[in-house]
Amino acid sequence: MKQVLTIAGSDSGGGAGIQADLKTFSALGVYGMSVITAVTAQNTEGVTAIENISLEVVTKQIDAIFSDFKVDAVKIGMVSNIGIIKAIAAGLKRWAIKEIILDPVMVSQSGSYLLKPEARVALINNLFPLALVVTPNLYEAEVILGREINTVEEMKEAARDIYQLGGAGVLVKGGHLNGEAVDVFYDGAEIYEFTAPRIDTRNTHGTGCTYSSAIAAYLARGNDLVTAIKKAKVYITGAIKNSLDIGHGPGPIHHFYRIWK
Ligand code: PXL
């Protein structure tokens, strides 16, 4: 079985973060492992506390996994601060893994900072160059570039410009624009568009985490990057369509919709 690692934060509510990543890996037929960077106290209504894991324990988790397993792909999510970013970069360089999907997580759906604003430059400088692809949503792409993005054409320009920052492929996710859900991917040579119908639901907690994990899983299973993104978009569209109306805030998407309702 292919083996996939998530490096991310815990969402106690089970909808996003490490929990979403491991559910996605399990749903898509790969063996999931985790390096936990932070623990959030969280439910569908918001985040009430965050505790970051020490740099020593982040590093030890990375080394424990790579010294034993053959890691076929890595997904990176919440990385909290500059120290954790540097520990992850050093660990991944030490183990020379190339199949890295980086979700540049900045704020939770409910508006809490999951990455310290002063750590944004460190994320770009230390982790973008190691990644095969980075997956900013519109807000994250706007923060990275310091300008507004309002159209699909501007998403394409953003993908090209973010590519210049670190040399990783760029998937700009347009889920927050109006109309169809269009994502734009630039691999350094060509622009690709992925389109899915917009689903009218507020239950989208964990969509970004799940998307990048699904790309990692499909990549580990031998798909090329464009095919992996295409299949991951089909998977998250189904998971949103079958999302769960549980909790009092925006509910989670249904990772196992292909197995049970
Ligand atoms: O969606 C980004 C995200 C990543 N990681 C954790 C989260 C969230 C959103 O809530 O809680 C732990």
PDB file of C-alpha atoms and ligand atoms in Angstrom, residues 8-12 15-19 21 37-40 42-43 47 75 77-78 103 105-110 112 114 137 140 205-209, ligand 1:
ATOM      1  CA  ALA A   8      -0.453  19.651   9.870  1.00  0.00           C
ATOM      2  CA  GLY A   9      -2.457  20.779  12.885  1.00  0.00           C
ATOM      3  CA  SER A  10      -5.115  18.850  14.767  1.00  0.00           C
ATOM      4  CA  ASP A  11      -8.746  20.023  14.513  1.00  0.00           C
ATOM      5  CA  SER A  12     -10.503  18.584  17.566  1.00  0.00           C
ATOM      6  CA  GLY A  15     -13.524  18.315  10.042  1.00  0.00           C
ATOM      7  CA  ALA A  16     -10.244  19.927   8.986  1.00  0.00           C
ATOM      8  CA  GLY A  17      -6.514  19.586   9.668  1.00  0.00           C
ATOM      9  CA  ILE A  18      -4.900  16.233  10.477  1.00  0.00           C
ATOM     10  CA  GLN A  19      -8.274  14.582  10.952  1.00  0.00           C
ATOM     11  CA  ASP A  21      -6.177  14.511   5.970  1.00  0.00           C
ATOM     12  CA  THR A  37       2.510  20.679  14.332  1.00  0.00           C
ATOM     13  CA  ALA A  38      -0.157  22.160  16.610  1.00  0.00           C
ATOM     14  CA  VAL A  39      -3.273  21.209  18.533  1.00  0.00           C
ATOM     15  CA  THR A  40      -6.325  23.424  18.062  1.00  0.00           C
ATOM     16  CA  GLN A  42     -11.978  23.787  17.738  1.00  0.00           C
ATOM     17  CA  ASN A  43     -15.490  22.905  16.628  1.00  0.00           C
ATOM     18  CA  VAL A  47     -11.119  27.972  17.422  1.00  0.00           C
ATOM     19  CA  LYS A  75       0.946  17.022   2.354  1.00  0.00           C
ATOM     20  CA  GLY A  77      -1.004  22.146   6.101  1.00  0.00           C
ATOM     21  CA  MET A  78      -0.961  24.312   9.248  1.00  0.00           C
ATOM     22  CA  ASP A 103      -1.395  24.023   1.371  1.00  0.00           C
ATOM     23  CA  VAL A 105      -2.910  27.608   5.391  1.00  0.00           C
ATOM     24  CA  MET A 106      -3.228  31.083   6.951  1.00  0.00           C
ATOM     25  CA  VAL A 107      -6.569  31.475   8.745  1.00  0.00           C
ATOM     26  CA  SER A 108      -9.312  29.063   9.812  1.00  0.00           C
ATOM     27  CA  GLN A 109     -12.753  29.233   8.230  1.00  0.00           C
ATOM     28  CA  SER A 110     -13.901  30.982  11.400  1.00  0.00           C
ATOM     29  CA  SER A 112      -8.425  32.547  13.576  1.00  0.00           C
ATOM     30  CA  LEU A 114      -3.291  29.396  11.975  1.00  0.00           C
ATOM     31  CA  ASN A 137      -7.211  29.701  -2.042  1.00  0.00           C
ATOM     32  CA  GLU A 140      -4.096  33.199   0.472  1.00  0.00           C
ATOM     33  CA  HIS A 205     -15.401  22.974   6.736  1.00  0.00           C
ATOM     34  CA  GLY A 206     -12.197  21.153   5.780  1.00  0.00           C
ATOM     35  CA  THR A 207     -12.480  21.496   2.000  1.00  0.00           C
ATOM     36  CA  GLY A 208      -8.985  22.976   1.518  1.00  0.00           C
ATOM     37  CA  CYS A 209      -7.292  20.393   3.741  1.00  0.00           C
TER      38      CYS A 209
HETATM   39  O1  PXL B   1      -8.541  24.904   6.587  1.00  0.00           O
HETATM   40  C1  PXL B   1      -7.374  25.113   7.143  1.00  0.00           C
HETATM   41  C2  PXL B   1      -7.120  24.424   8.439  1.00  0.00           C
HETATM   42  C3  PXL B   1      -5.945  23.734   8.589  1.00  0.00           C
HETATM   43  N1  PXL B   1      -5.584  23.137   9.747  1.00  0.00           N
HETATM   44  C4  PXL B   1      -6.379  23.177  10.808  1.00  0.00           C
HETATM   45  C5  PXL B   1      -7.587  23.821  10.724  1.00  0.00           C
HETATM   46  C6  PXL B   1      -7.984  24.467   9.509  1.00  0.00           C
HETATM   47  C7  PXL B   1      -9.261  25.158   9.413  1.00  0.00           C
HETATM   48  O2  PXL B   1     -10.042  25.253  10.279  1.00  0.00           O
HETATM   49  O3  PXL B   1      -8.371  23.819  11.785  1.00  0.00           O
HETATM   50  C8  PXL B   1      -5.952  22.507  12.061  1.00  0.00           C
END
